[in-house]
Coordinates of C-alpha atoms in Angstrom, one line a residue:
M12 CA 13.5 -14.5 -6.2
I13 CA 9.5 -13.3 -6.1
I14 CA 6.7 -15.5 -7.3
Q15 CA 3.5 -14.2 -7.8
T16 CA 0.4 -16.0 -8.6
V17 CA -1.6 -14.0 -11.1
R18 CA -5.0 -14.4 -12.5
H19 CA -5.3 -15.5 -16.2
Y20 CA -8.8 -15.4 -17.6
D21 CA -10.3 -17.6 -20.1
F22 CA -13.2 -16.6 -22.6
S23 CA -12.9 -19.7 -24.8
K24 CA -16.4 -20.9 -23.2
V25 CA -18.6 -17.7 -22.8
K26 CA -21.6 -17.8 -25.0
W27 CA -21.4 -14.8 -27.4
D28 CA -24.4 -12.9 -27.8
S29 CA -26.1 -13.3 -30.6
R30 CA -27.6 -9.5 -30.6
S31 CA -24.5 -7.9 -31.5
W32 CA -25.0 -5.2 -33.9
G33 CA -28.4 -4.9 -32.3
N34 CA -29.2 -3.6 -29.2
E35 CA -26.4 -3.9 -26.9
V36 CA -26.9 -3.6 -22.8
F37 CA -24.0 -3.0 -20.6
D38 CA -26.4 -3.3 -17.4
P39 CA -26.2 -5.7 -15.3
A40 CA -23.3 -7.3 -15.9
F41 CA -21.3 -7.3 -19.4
L42 CA -17.9 -9.0 -21.3
F43 CA -16.9 -6.8 -24.6
C44 CA -14.1 -8.6 -26.3
F45 CA -12.1 -8.1 -29.4
R46 CA -8.5 -8.3 -31.1
A47 CA -6.3 -6.4 -32.9
T48 CA -2.9 -5.0 -33.0
P49 CA -2.2 -2.1 -30.8
A50 CA -0.6 -0.2 -33.9
E51 CA -4.3 -0.4 -35.9
L52 CA -5.8 1.7 -32.5
S53 CA -6.2 4.8 -32.4
G54 CA -8.8 7.4 -31.4
A55 CA -12.3 6.5 -30.0
L56 CA -13.4 2.9 -30.3
V57 CA -16.8 2.4 -29.1
S58 CA -19.4 4.4 -27.6
H59 CA -22.8 3.8 -26.1
A60 CA -25.5 5.8 -25.2
S61 CA -25.4 3.5 -21.8
G62 CA -22.3 5.8 -20.8
F63 CA -19.9 3.1 -21.7
A64 CA -16.9 4.2 -24.0
L65 CA -13.8 2.5 -25.3
R66 CA -10.8 5.0 -26.6
I67 CA -7.4 4.8 -27.3
A68 CA -5.7 9.0 -25.9
D69 CA -2.2 9.8 -25.9
K70 CA -1.8 10.5 -22.2
A71 CA 1.6 12.7 -22.4
H72 CA -0.1 15.4 -24.3
T73 CA -3.1 17.2 -22.1
G74 CA -3.5 19.8 -19.7
E75 CA -1.7 20.0 -16.3
N76 CA -4.7 19.0 -14.4
E77 CA -5.0 15.7 -16.0
K78 CA -1.0 15.3 -16.6
H79 CA -1.1 14.9 -12.6
L80 CA -3.9 12.6 -12.6
N81 CA -2.0 10.3 -15.4
L82 CA 1.6 10.8 -13.5
R83 CA 0.3 10.6 -9.4
V84 CA -3.1 9.1 -9.6
L85 CA -3.2 6.5 -12.5
N86 CA 0.1 6.4 -13.0
Y87 CA 0.2 5.9 -16.8
L88 CA 3.0 8.5 -17.5
S89 CA 5.2 5.6 -15.8
C90 CA 5.2 3.6 -18.9
T91 CA 6.0 6.9 -21.6
A92 CA 7.8 5.7 -24.7
P93 CA 10.8 6.7 -26.1
D94 CA 9.1 9.2 -28.2
G95 CA 7.4 10.8 -25.4
S96 CA 4.3 9.8 -26.3
C97 CA 1.8 7.6 -24.0
R98 CA -1.1 5.4 -25.8
V99 CA -3.5 4.3 -23.2
M100 CA -6.5 2.2 -23.8
E101 CA -9.1 3.5 -21.6
A102 CA -12.5 2.0 -20.5
E103 CA -15.6 4.0 -18.6
L104 CA -18.5 3.2 -17.2
R105 CA -21.6 5.1 -16.0
M106 CA -23.5 4.3 -12.8
E107 CA -27.4 4.9 -12.6
N108 CA -26.8 7.1 -9.4
D109 CA -23.8 9.5 -10.7
A110 CA -24.1 11.9 -12.6
P111 CA -24.0 12.2 -16.3
S112 CA -20.3 13.8 -16.2
Q113 CA -19.1 11.1 -13.6
R114 CA -17.3 7.5 -14.7
Y115 CA -15.5 4.9 -13.8
R116 CA -12.2 4.8 -15.5
I117 CA -10.0 2.0 -16.4
G118 CA -6.9 1.7 -18.9
F119 CA -3.3 0.8 -19.4
P120 CA -0.6 1.8 -21.7
L121 CA -0.7 0.2 -24.8
S122 CA 3.2 -0.6 -24.6
L123 CA 2.6 -3.0 -21.9
A124 CA 0.8 -5.2 -24.8
G125 CA 4.4 -5.9 -26.2
D126 CA 5.1 -5.2 -30.2
P127 CA 3.0 -3.3 -31.4
E128 CA 2.7 -5.4 -34.6
T129 CA 1.2 -8.5 -32.7
E130 CA -2.3 -9.2 -32.2
H131 CA -3.5 -9.3 -29.0
E132 CA -6.9 -10.0 -27.4
F133 CA -8.6 -7.0 -25.7
A134 CA -11.3 -7.2 -23.2
V135 CA -13.7 -5.2 -20.8
F136 CA -16.0 -7.0 -18.2
Y137 CA -18.0 -6.0 -15.1
D138 CA -19.6 -8.5 -13.6
G139 CA -21.7 -6.6 -11.1
V140 CA -18.8 -5.9 -8.4
C141 CA -15.8 -5.4 -10.6
F142 CA -14.5 -3.6 -13.5
Q143 CA -11.8 -4.5 -15.8
I144 CA -9.8 -4.2 -18.9
L145 CA -7.6 -7.2 -19.9
C146 CA -5.0 -7.8 -22.3
D147 CA -4.3 -11.6 -23.3
G148 CA -6.4 -12.7 -20.1
I149 CA -4.3 -11.0 -17.6
V150 CA -6.3 -7.8 -15.9
M151 CA -4.3 -4.9 -16.6
D152 CA -6.4 -2.2 -14.3
R153 CA -10.1 -2.9 -12.6
D154 CA -11.7 -0.5 -10.0
F155 CA -15.0 -1.6 -8.1
P156 CA -18.0 0.7 -9.2
F157 CA -21.1 1.4 -6.6
G158 CA -24.6 1.1 -7.9
R159 CA -25.7 -0.1 -10.9
S160 CA -24.6 0.1 -14.6
F161 CA -26.7 3.0 -16.5
H162 CA -28.8 1.6 -18.2
C163 CA -30.9 2.6 -21.3
Y164 CA -34.5 1.9 -20.5
E165 CA -36.3 3.4 -23.8
G166 CA -35.2 2.9 -27.6
R167 CA -32.7 0.9 -29.5
H168 CA -29.4 1.2 -28.8
V169 CA -26.7 0.0 -31.0
C170 CA -22.7 0.4 -30.3
G171 CA -21.0 3.2 -32.1
I172 CA -18.0 1.4 -33.4
S173 CA -15.6 3.8 -34.8
S174 CA -12.7 2.1 -35.7
P175 CA -12.6 -0.8 -38.4
A176 CA -10.5 -3.2 -36.0
L177 CA -13.4 -3.7 -34.1
A178 CA -15.9 -5.1 -37.0
D179 CA -15.6 -8.4 -35.5
Y180 CA -16.4 -7.4 -31.8
R181 CA -17.8 -9.8 -29.4
M182 CA -20.1 -9.5 -26.6
T183 CA -22.2 -11.0 -24.1
N184 CA -24.3 -10.1 -20.6
D185 CA -23.5 -14.1 -19.8
L186 CA -20.4 -14.4 -17.4
S187 CA -21.3 -18.2 -16.9
G188 CA -18.6 -19.4 -19.4
V189 CA -16.1 -17.1 -17.8
T190 CA -13.0 -18.9 -15.9
F191 CA -9.5 -18.4 -14.1
S192 CA -6.5 -20.5 -13.5
E193 CA -3.5 -18.9 -11.3
K194 CA -0.2 -18.4 -13.5
E195 CA 3.5 -17.6 -11.8
V196 CA 5.3 -14.6 -12.6
R197 CA 8.6 -15.0 -11.2
R198 CA 10.6 -12.2 -10.4
D199 CA 14.6 -12.6 -9.8
A200 CA 14.6 -9.5 -7.4
A201 CA 14.8 -7.9 -3.9
I202 CA 11.6 -8.0 -1.5
Q203 CA 12.7 -4.6 -0.3
Y204 CA 10.8 -2.2 -1.9
Y205 CA 8.5 -5.1 -3.6
T206 CA 5.3 -3.7 -5.4
P207 CA 2.7 -6.1 -6.3
F208 CA 2.9 -6.7 -10.6
G209 CA 1.4 -4.6 -12.5
F210 CA 1.8 -1.0 -13.7
N211 CA -0.7 0.9 -11.0
T212 CA -0.4 -1.9 -8.1
W213 CA 0.6 -0.3 -4.9
V214 CA 1.4 -1.7 -1.3
G215 CA -0.9 0.0 1.5
D216 CA -0.8 -1.2 5.1
V217 CA 1.3 -4.1 5.9
V218 CA 0.8 -6.8 8.8
V219 CA 3.4 -9.5 9.9
A220 CA 3.5 -12.9 11.6
L221 CA 5.6 -15.7 12.6
F222 CA 3.5 -19.1 12.0
R223 CA 5.3 -22.5 11.7
G224 CA 8.2 -21.2 10.7
R225 CA 7.3 -18.7 7.9
F226 CA 7.3 -15.2 7.7
H227 CA 3.8 -14.1 6.8
L228 CA 3.0 -10.5 5.5
F229 CA -0.2 -9.1 4.5
Y230 CA -0.8 -6.1 2.6
L231 CA -3.7 -4.3 1.6
M232 CA -3.4 -4.4 -2.3
D233 CA -4.1 -1.0 -3.5
R234 CA -4.4 0.7 -7.4
R235 CA -4.9 5.1 -7.5
H236 CA -3.1 5.9 -4.0
H237 CA -6.7 5.1 -2.4
G238 CA -8.4 6.6 -5.1
S239 CA -10.5 3.3 -6.4
R240 CA -14.5 3.5 -5.8
V241 CA -13.9 7.2 -5.7
R242 CA -11.5 7.4 -3.4
R243 CA -13.2 5.4 -0.9
G244 CA -10.2 2.8 -1.4
A245 CA -11.6 -0.5 -2.7
H246 CA -9.0 -2.3 -1.0
E247 CA -8.4 -6.2 -0.3
F248 CA -6.0 -7.6 1.6
W249 CA -3.2 -9.7 0.4
H250 CA -0.9 -12.4 1.4
M251 CA 2.8 -13.6 1.5
S252 CA 5.4 -15.5 3.1
S253 CA 8.3 -16.8 3.5
E254 CA 10.4 -19.6 5.1
N255 CA 14.0 -17.2 4.6
L256 CA 13.1 -13.7 4.3
R257 CA 14.7 -13.6 0.6
D258 CA 12.5 -15.9 -1.4
W259 CA 8.7 -15.2 -1.1
I260 CA 5.4 -16.2 -2.6
D261 CA 3.0 -13.6 -3.0
H262 CA -0.5 -16.1 -2.9
G263 CA -2.9 -13.3 -4.0
P264 CA -6.0 -12.0 -2.1
V265 CA -6.9 -13.4 1.2
V266 CA -9.3 -11.2 1.6
E267 CA -11.3 -10.3 -1.6
I268 CA -14.2 -8.0 -2.7
D269 CA -17.3 -9.8 -4.0
S270 CA -19.8 -7.7 -2.9
Q271 CA -20.1 -3.7 -4.0
W272 CA -20.3 -2.7 -0.1
Q273 CA -17.1 -4.2 0.6
T274 CA -13.8 -2.3 1.7
V275 CA -11.1 -4.0 3.8
G276 CA -9.5 -1.4 6.7
T277 CA -6.3 -3.0 8.6
G278 CA -6.5 -5.6 11.8
N279 CA -3.8 -7.3 12.7
A280 CA -2.4 -10.9 12.4
F281 CA -2.7 -13.2 15.6
V282 CA -2.2 -17.2 16.5
F283 CA -4.9 -18.4 18.4
D284 CA -6.2 -22.0 18.8
N285 CA -3.0 -23.4 16.6
K286 CA -4.3 -21.5 13.5
L287 CA -3.1 -18.5 12.0
H288 CA -6.1 -15.1 11.9
L289 CA -6.2 -12.5 10.0
S290 CA -8.8 -9.4 11.5
F291 CA -9.7 -6.8 9.2
G292 CA -12.4 -4.5 9.2
W293 CA -15.1 -3.7 6.7
H294 CA -15.2 0.1 6.1
T295 CA -18.7 -0.4 4.8
D296 CA -19.9 3.1 5.9
R297 CA -17.9 4.5 3.2
Q298 CA -20.4 3.8 0.7
V299 CA -23.6 2.8 2.6
P300 CA -25.4 5.1 5.1
Y301 CA -24.6 4.5 8.7
P302 CA -28.4 3.2 9.8
Q303 CA -28.4 1.0 6.8
T304 CA -25.8 -0.7 8.3
V305 CA -25.2 -3.5 11.5
K306 CA -23.1 -1.1 13.6
H307 CA -26.0 0.2 16.0
L308 CA -26.7 -3.3 17.0
F309 CA -23.4 -3.7 18.3
F310 CA -24.0 -0.6 20.6
R311 CA -27.4 -1.6 21.5
N312 CA -25.7 -4.9 22.6
L313 CA -23.4 -3.0 24.7
A314 CA -26.0 -0.3 26.6
D315 CA -28.0 -3.8 27.4
T316 CA -25.2 -5.9 28.4
G317 CA -22.1 -4.1 28.4
R318 CA -20.7 -6.7 25.9
T319 CA -20.9 -6.3 22.1
G320 CA -22.0 -9.3 21.2
E321 CA -21.2 -11.0 17.9
F322 CA -23.5 -11.4 14.7
R323 CA -23.7 -14.2 11.5
Y324 CA -24.3 -12.4 8.5
G325 CA -27.2 -14.5 8.5
E326 CA -28.9 -12.8 11.3
I327 CA -28.6 -9.3 10.5
G328 CA -31.8 -9.3 7.9
T329 CA -31.4 -6.6 5.4
L330 CA -28.8 -4.4 7.6
V331 CA -25.5 -4.4 5.7
P332 CA -22.0 -5.6 7.5
S333 CA -19.8 -3.3 9.0
G334 CA -17.0 -3.6 11.1
A335 CA -14.6 -5.9 12.4
S336 CA -14.5 -9.7 11.1
Y337 CA -11.6 -12.0 10.6
T338 CA -10.2 -14.9 8.4
V339 CA -8.5 -18.0 9.4
S340 CA -5.9 -20.4 8.3
E341 CA -4.7 -23.8 9.7
D342 CA -1.7 -24.1 7.2
G343 CA -0.8 -20.3 6.4
V344 CA -1.8 -20.9 3.3
H345 CA -5.2 -21.4 2.8
F346 CA -7.9 -18.8 4.2
T347 CA -11.3 -19.3 5.3
R348 CA -13.6 -16.4 6.2
A349 CA -15.5 -16.2 9.2
D350 CA -19.0 -15.6 8.8
R351 CA -19.2 -13.4 11.8
L352 CA -19.2 -9.5 12.6
I353 CA -17.3 -9.1 15.8
H354 CA -17.0 -5.5 16.5
Y355 CA -18.4 -2.0 15.2
L356 CA -14.5 -1.0 15.6
E357 CA -13.3 -0.7 11.1
N358 CA -9.2 -1.2 12.4
P359 CA -9.3 -4.0 14.6
S360 CA -5.9 -5.3 16.1
I361 CA -6.3 -8.2 18.2
F362 CA -3.7 -9.6 20.6
V363 CA -3.0 -12.8 22.5
Q364 CA -2.4 -12.4 26.3
P365 CA 0.0 -14.5 28.5
D366 CA -3.4 -16.0 30.2
G367 CA -4.8 -16.9 26.5
K368 CA -7.2 -14.6 26.7
L369 CA -7.5 -11.9 23.8
H370 CA -7.1 -8.3 23.6
L371 CA -8.7 -6.1 21.0
I372 CA -7.1 -2.7 21.0
Q373 CA -8.5 0.4 19.0
D374 CA -10.6 2.8 21.1
G375 CA -10.2 1.1 24.2
V376 CA -8.8 -1.7 25.1
W377 CA -11.5 -4.6 24.9
E378 CA -11.0 -8.7 25.9
S379 CA -12.7 -12.4 25.5
D380 CA -12.2 -15.5 25.1
H381 CA -12.2 -15.7 21.8
P382 CA -12.9 -13.2 18.5
G383 CA -16.1 -11.5 19.6
D384 CA -18.7 -10.5 22.6
W385 CA -15.9 -8.1 23.7
T386 CA -16.0 -6.5 27.0
L387 CA -14.4 -3.0 27.4
V388 CA -12.0 -3.2 30.4
Q389 CA -9.8 0.0 29.7
R390 CA -11.0 3.1 28.4
G391 CA -8.7 6.0 27.0
F392 CA -6.0 3.7 25.4
P393 CA -4.2 4.2 23.3
P394 CA -4.4 8.1 23.4
H395 CA -5.2 10.0 20.6
D396 CA -5.4 13.4 18.6
M397 CA -5.5 16.0 21.4
E398 CA -5.0 13.6 24.5
S399 CA -1.5 13.0 23.0
F400 CA 1.7 14.5 22.4
A401 CA 2.0 12.6 18.8
R402 CA -1.7 13.8 18.3
N403 CA -1.7 10.3 16.6
C404 CA -5.0 8.6 14.6
L405 CA -6.0 5.3 16.0
D406 CA -5.4 3.8 13.0
C407 CA -3.3 0.2 12.9
P408 CA -2.3 -0.5 17.0
T409 CA 0.4 -2.8 17.1
C410 CA 3.3 -3.8 19.6
F411 CA 6.3 -6.1 20.4
E412 CA 9.2 -6.9 22.8
L413 CA 12.6 -6.3 22.6
D414 CA 15.2 -6.6 25.2
G415 CA 13.3 -6.6 28.3
W416 CA 11.3 -3.7 26.8
E417 CA 7.5 -3.8 25.4
Y418 CA 6.5 -1.2 22.9
F419 CA 3.5 0.1 21.4
A420 CA 2.8 2.1 18.2
V421 CA -0.4 3.4 16.9
G422 CA -1.1 5.8 13.7
F423 CA 1.7 7.4 11.8
T424 CA 3.2 9.2 14.6
A425 CA 2.8 7.6 18.4
F426 CA 5.3 5.3 19.9
F427 CA 5.2 4.2 23.4
G428 CA 7.8 2.0 25.8
R429 CA 8.1 0.6 29.2
R430 CA 10.1 -1.9 31.0
K431 CA 8.2 -5.6 30.8
G432 CA 6.6 -5.7 34.3
D433 CA 6.1 -1.7 34.6
T434 CA 2.4 -0.4 34.5
E435 CA 3.6 3.1 33.2
W436 CA 4.1 3.7 29.4
I437 CA 6.7 6.4 28.4
D438 CA 5.9 8.7 25.3
F439 CA 8.9 8.1 23.4
V440 CA 7.8 11.1 20.6
K441 CA 7.6 13.5 23.6
E442 CA 11.1 12.6 24.4
G443 CA 12.2 12.5 21.0
R444 CA 13.0 8.9 20.9
D445 CA 10.6 7.6 18.9
P446 CA 12.0 5.1 15.4
Y447 CA 9.6 6.8 12.5
D448 CA 11.8 6.9 9.6
G449 CA 9.2 7.4 6.6
S450 CA 7.7 4.2 6.8
S451 CA 4.0 4.3 7.4
V452 CA 2.0 2.5 10.2
P453 CA 4.3 0.0 10.7
M454 CA 3.8 -3.2 12.4
Y455 CA 6.1 -6.1 13.6
S456 CA 6.5 -9.5 13.7
A457 CA 9.3 -12.0 15.4
W458 CA 11.2 -13.9 13.6
Q459 CA 14.4 -16.3 14.5
D460 CA 16.8 -15.9 16.5
G461 CA 15.5 -13.4 18.7
R462 CA 14.9 -11.0 15.7
M463 CA 12.4 -8.1 15.3
I464 CA 11.0 -7.5 11.8
E465 CA 8.8 -4.0 10.6
G466 CA 6.9 -3.9 7.9
G467 CA 5.3 -0.7 6.2
W468 CA 4.8 1.2 3.1
M469 CA 7.0 4.4 2.2
N470 CA 4.7 7.6 2.1
G471 CA 5.6 10.6 -0.4
I472 CA 3.2 10.2 -3.3
G473 CA 0.1 9.2 -2.2
W474 CA -1.6 6.4 -0.2
G475 CA 0.0 3.3 -0.9
T476 CA 3.4 2.9 -2.8
C477 CA 6.2 0.2 -1.9
L478 CA 6.9 -2.2 1.0
M479 CA 9.5 -1.0 3.4
R480 CA 11.1 -3.6 5.6
R481 CA 13.5 -3.2 8.8
E482 CA 14.6 -5.0 11.6
M483 CA 14.5 -3.6 14.9
V484 CA 17.6 -2.8 17.3
A485 CA 17.8 -2.3 20.9
L486 CA 19.9 0.3 21.7
G487 CA 19.8 0.1 25.5
N488 CA 18.0 2.0 27.9
G489 CA 14.8 1.2 26.4
N490 CA 16.3 2.9 22.8
V491 CA 15.3 1.2 20.1
G492 CA 16.4 2.1 16.5
K493 CA 16.1 0.2 13.1
R494 CA 18.7 -1.3 10.4
W495 CA 18.4 -2.7 6.9
V496 CA 17.3 -6.3 6.9
A497 CA 19.9 -8.1 4.9
E498 CA 18.2 -10.7 3.3
S499 CA 15.6 -8.2 1.9
L500 CA 18.6 -6.3 -0.4
P501 CA 19.2 -6.8 -3.8
E502 CA 22.6 -8.4 -4.9
F503 CA 25.0 -5.3 -6.0
G504 CA 27.9 -5.7 -8.1
A505 CA 31.6 -4.8 -7.7
A506 CA 32.3 -1.9 -5.3
E507 CA 34.2 1.6 -7.1
T508 CA 35.9 4.3 -4.9
F509 CA 34.9 7.8 -5.7
A510 CA 34.8 11.4 -4.0
G511 CA 32.6 14.0 -4.6
K512 CA 30.5 13.8 -7.6
T513 CA 29.0 10.6 -9.0
P514 CA 26.8 9.0 -11.1
V515 CA 24.1 7.2 -10.1
A516 CA 22.0 4.3 -12.0
A517 CA 18.5 6.0 -13.7
A518 CA 16.8 2.6 -13.3
G519 CA 17.8 0.4 -10.4
D520 CA 19.7 0.3 -7.0
T521 CA 22.8 2.2 -6.2
L522 CA 24.2 1.6 -3.1
L523 CA 26.8 4.4 -1.6
E524 CA 28.8 3.9 1.3
F525 CA 30.7 6.3 3.3
R526 CA 33.0 6.1 7.0
V527 CA 31.5 9.1 8.4
D528 CA 34.6 10.1 11.1
P529 CA 32.6 12.8 14.0
A530 CA 35.8 14.5 14.0
Q531 CA 35.7 15.6 10.8
G532 CA 32.8 17.4 11.6
A533 CA 29.1 17.6 10.0
F534 CA 28.8 14.9 6.9
A535 CA 26.5 15.5 3.9
V536 CA 25.2 14.1 0.6
R537 CA 23.3 15.9 -1.9
F538 CA 20.9 14.4 -4.9
A539 CA 20.6 16.3 -8.0
G540 CA 19.5 15.4 -11.4
E541 CA 15.8 15.8 -13.0
G542 CA 13.9 18.2 -11.0
E543 CA 14.5 19.6 -7.4
A544 CA 17.4 18.5 -5.8
C545 CA 17.6 17.2 -2.0
E546 CA 20.4 16.7 0.6
F547 CA 20.8 14.1 3.6
R548 CA 23.3 15.6 6.1
I549 CA 24.3 14.2 9.6
D550 CA 25.9 16.1 12.5
P551 CA 27.6 13.4 14.7
A552 CA 28.5 16.6 17.4
K553 CA 24.8 17.0 17.9
A554 CA 23.6 13.4 17.5
R555 CA 20.9 14.1 14.8
A556 CA 20.4 14.0 10.9
Q557 CA 17.9 15.1 8.6
W558 CA 16.5 15.2 4.6
S559 CA 16.1 18.5 3.3
S560 CA 15.8 20.7 0.0
A561 CA 15.2 23.9 -1.0
G562 CA 13.1 26.2 1.4
C563 CA 13.8 24.0 4.3
P564 CA 15.5 25.9 7.0
P565 CA 19.4 25.3 7.5
E566 CA 19.0 22.8 10.6
V567 CA 15.5 21.0 10.0
P568 CA 13.2 20.9 13.3
T569 CA 12.6 17.1 14.5
F570 CA 8.9 16.5 15.1
R571 CA 9.1 17.1 19.0
E572 CA 10.9 20.6 18.2
Q573 CA 7.3 21.3 16.0
M574 CA 5.2 20.1 18.5
K575 CA 2.9 23.0 20.3
P576 CA 0.2 23.0 22.8
E577 CA -2.2 23.9 20.2
T578 CA -1.3 22.1 17.3
P579 CA -4.4 20.1 16.4
S580 CA -2.9 17.2 14.1
Y581 CA 0.3 16.2 13.3
F582 CA -0.7 16.8 9.6
A583 CA 0.0 20.2 10.7
L584 CA 3.7 19.6 10.7
P585 CA 5.4 21.0 7.6
Y586 CA 8.7 18.4 9.0
C587 CA 7.7 14.8 9.4
A588 CA 8.6 11.5 9.1
Y589 CA 5.3 10.2 7.8
R590 CA 5.2 12.3 4.9
G591 CA 8.5 10.8 3.8
R592 CA 10.1 14.0 2.3
D593 CA 11.6 16.4 4.7
Y594 CA 12.4 15.6 8.2
A595 CA 14.9 15.4 11.2
K596 CA 15.9 12.6 14.0
E597 CA 17.6 13.5 17.0
N598 CA 19.0 11.6 19.4
L599 CA 20.9 9.4 17.6
S600 CA 23.1 5.7 18.9
G601 CA 26.3 5.2 17.6
V602 CA 27.3 8.1 15.7
D603 CA 30.2 9.3 18.6
A604 CA 33.1 7.0 17.1
P605 CA 33.7 6.7 13.2
F606 CA 30.4 4.8 11.6
A607 CA 29.3 3.6 8.5
L608 CA 26.8 5.4 6.5
R609 CA 24.9 3.3 3.6
V610 CA 23.0 5.2 1.4
L611 CA 20.5 3.1 -1.1
I612 CA 19.1 5.1 -4.1
H613 CA 16.0 3.1 -5.7
A614 CA 15.6 4.3 -9.1
D615 CA 11.8 2.2 -10.5
P616 CA 10.2 3.8 -13.5
K617 CA 7.3 2.7 -12.1
L618 CA 7.1 4.8 -9.0
N619 CA 8.0 7.8 -10.7
A620 CA 9.9 9.3 -8.0
A621 CA 13.4 8.8 -6.4
L622 CA 13.6 6.3 -3.2
I623 CA 16.5 7.6 -1.2
D624 CA 16.9 5.3 2.0
V625 CA 19.8 5.8 4.5
E626 CA 21.4 3.7 7.5
I627 CA 23.0 5.4 9.7
A628 CA 25.6 3.1 11.9
G629 CA 23.5 -0.3 11.5
C630 CA 21.0 1.9 14.4
H631 CA 19.1 4.0 12.4
T632 CA 17.2 4.6 9.0
M633 CA 15.9 7.8 7.6
A634 CA 14.2 7.2 4.1
T635 CA 13.1 9.6 1.7
L636 CA 10.5 9.0 -1.5
R637 CA 10.6 12.2 -3.6
G638 CA 7.9 12.5 -6.8
D639 CA 9.5 15.7 -8.3
L640 CA 13.2 14.3 -8.3
A641 CA 15.2 12.0 -10.7
V642 CA 18.4 11.3 -9.1
R643 CA 21.3 11.6 -11.7
F644 CA 24.0 11.8 -9.4
A645 CA 25.3 12.2 -6.1
E646 CA 27.8 14.3 -4.3
A647 CA 29.1 13.6 -0.8
S648 CA 31.6 15.7 1.5
G649 CA 34.1 12.8 1.4
T650 CA 35.1 9.5 -0.4
G651 CA 33.0 6.5 -0.3
T652 CA 32.4 3.6 -2.6
K653 CA 29.6 2.7 -5.0
R654 CA 27.3 -0.4 -6.2
F655 CA 24.9 -0.8 -8.8
A656 CA 22.1 -3.6 -9.1
P657 CA 19.7 -3.3 -11.9
I658 CA 16.1 -3.6 -11.9
K659 CA 14.8 -7.3 -12.7

């Protein structure tokens, strides 16, 4: 069971502007509202000289460029009607400093409103920070424009109403009467592959923590796969928690955008002073020039004192906040955002040390006795770019301990390990022993009974998709693998035996289970249907497995095998787990005797893609997400069982 709190807006106390049908203004804030049935809406609905527009358009019948936008970025086509159409209500807003052709666009497929003959309340409003479109008080889509909405300084400008259904529209620039309450949306569904409520809402970078017996998971709430605010992200941190890893509450935002300069970058969660802290970074210079931000004050402090210092918001004058900050909770539910900026770094991972001090690790190791005023105590860690075999970035540093070893991961590709007490790190990527499996920038937290749980998101169709959860497995001699989290899986029906080719669910989850005998040689499962087929193949004799499709070599090279001294970045490697598509894994454990192979095919229309997840011998996982495939059948080189679970 998943319970998500969703905001429900109420406009009953709004003072509507008597100037309607007069000289409408869409600056600096506005609310535009009307009632209609979806069936009576078509074509252009509203236009205004300021650039505000509202229309109905069939997004299923467009040119190729816009089709890709509607399919992959805006995700409208996940809600295509049985007749092949996709009628979308879409609003546009122009900002003063943008080119006339540039618009912020929000919208939603009208099929989500329900019965086309039932009257609904539709609303578009902009509060100076958030541009939203609603149906019956529920936010269907939103974006966070930067700048001032375009104002018509001369002349009299009246809304052009092109549909009689909007004859009684209401409008105001006074938003003081807008209120909202929290409503619960209950889903009898598993947490694995979770996406938040909505048709274009995704899980981005994930942070996990154990606090007072509950497992906490924070994620960057994403729309448009990092495309909001003209590809600047405009992310917020949202929060989920569970007492048993099966039943979850999505509490909603804990770091919410309330100013135009804000977009949140990943930090991590840590328990300090008996309170749960979530560090994060303001990626302010995505929209504000660096000289206008507070960052140079940190560098001045470093030059003068050797420490970063820290700044309260009220101490920086006209400078714009930027860099690291945090929010804190005593009960794990209610969070208070600190009014301090504590570092110039924008992805601050903070770890509590055995002596009680704090280490902030990203570009070097920084130390302090509280969240702020850091001193650099180690340069060059973690290694990155050309200094690292993995050519990793510095995003999302994380660490964990398991079976007498400690591990450190950073970015999409780097993974280091060492025995507890040792000083030198072993590069597991260089040795072909890393656990990467398609889950992006994973982070880790302890759970009950010595378990270690990973959280991440699945790459393959864009930045931010669905939640991926794993349990880390100690494999001996420092080797570490992954298995599925049993509590996170759907509940499947009765098993049926099949051999060779078998159909799978077009919507829902299909679980295939096999017993693989290494004496029989390599084992493969092919997945096909609509689009480009793919294959999972495991060769126990070579202790390697791979995902492949047309155009791949017969034996896909691993990350280690592709990396050359001159390779500039992991982006340059065609076969890499972070892409979530075709890649290989070597040095497999548990495959030298008959072993279990489990395959979960997740078919969710919202994803508009095939997510296929494999668990090997309870020791390794390998997932792939393919936007060019809808799986209709699987064909195995052996006998297996099949079970189904519907999408709920």
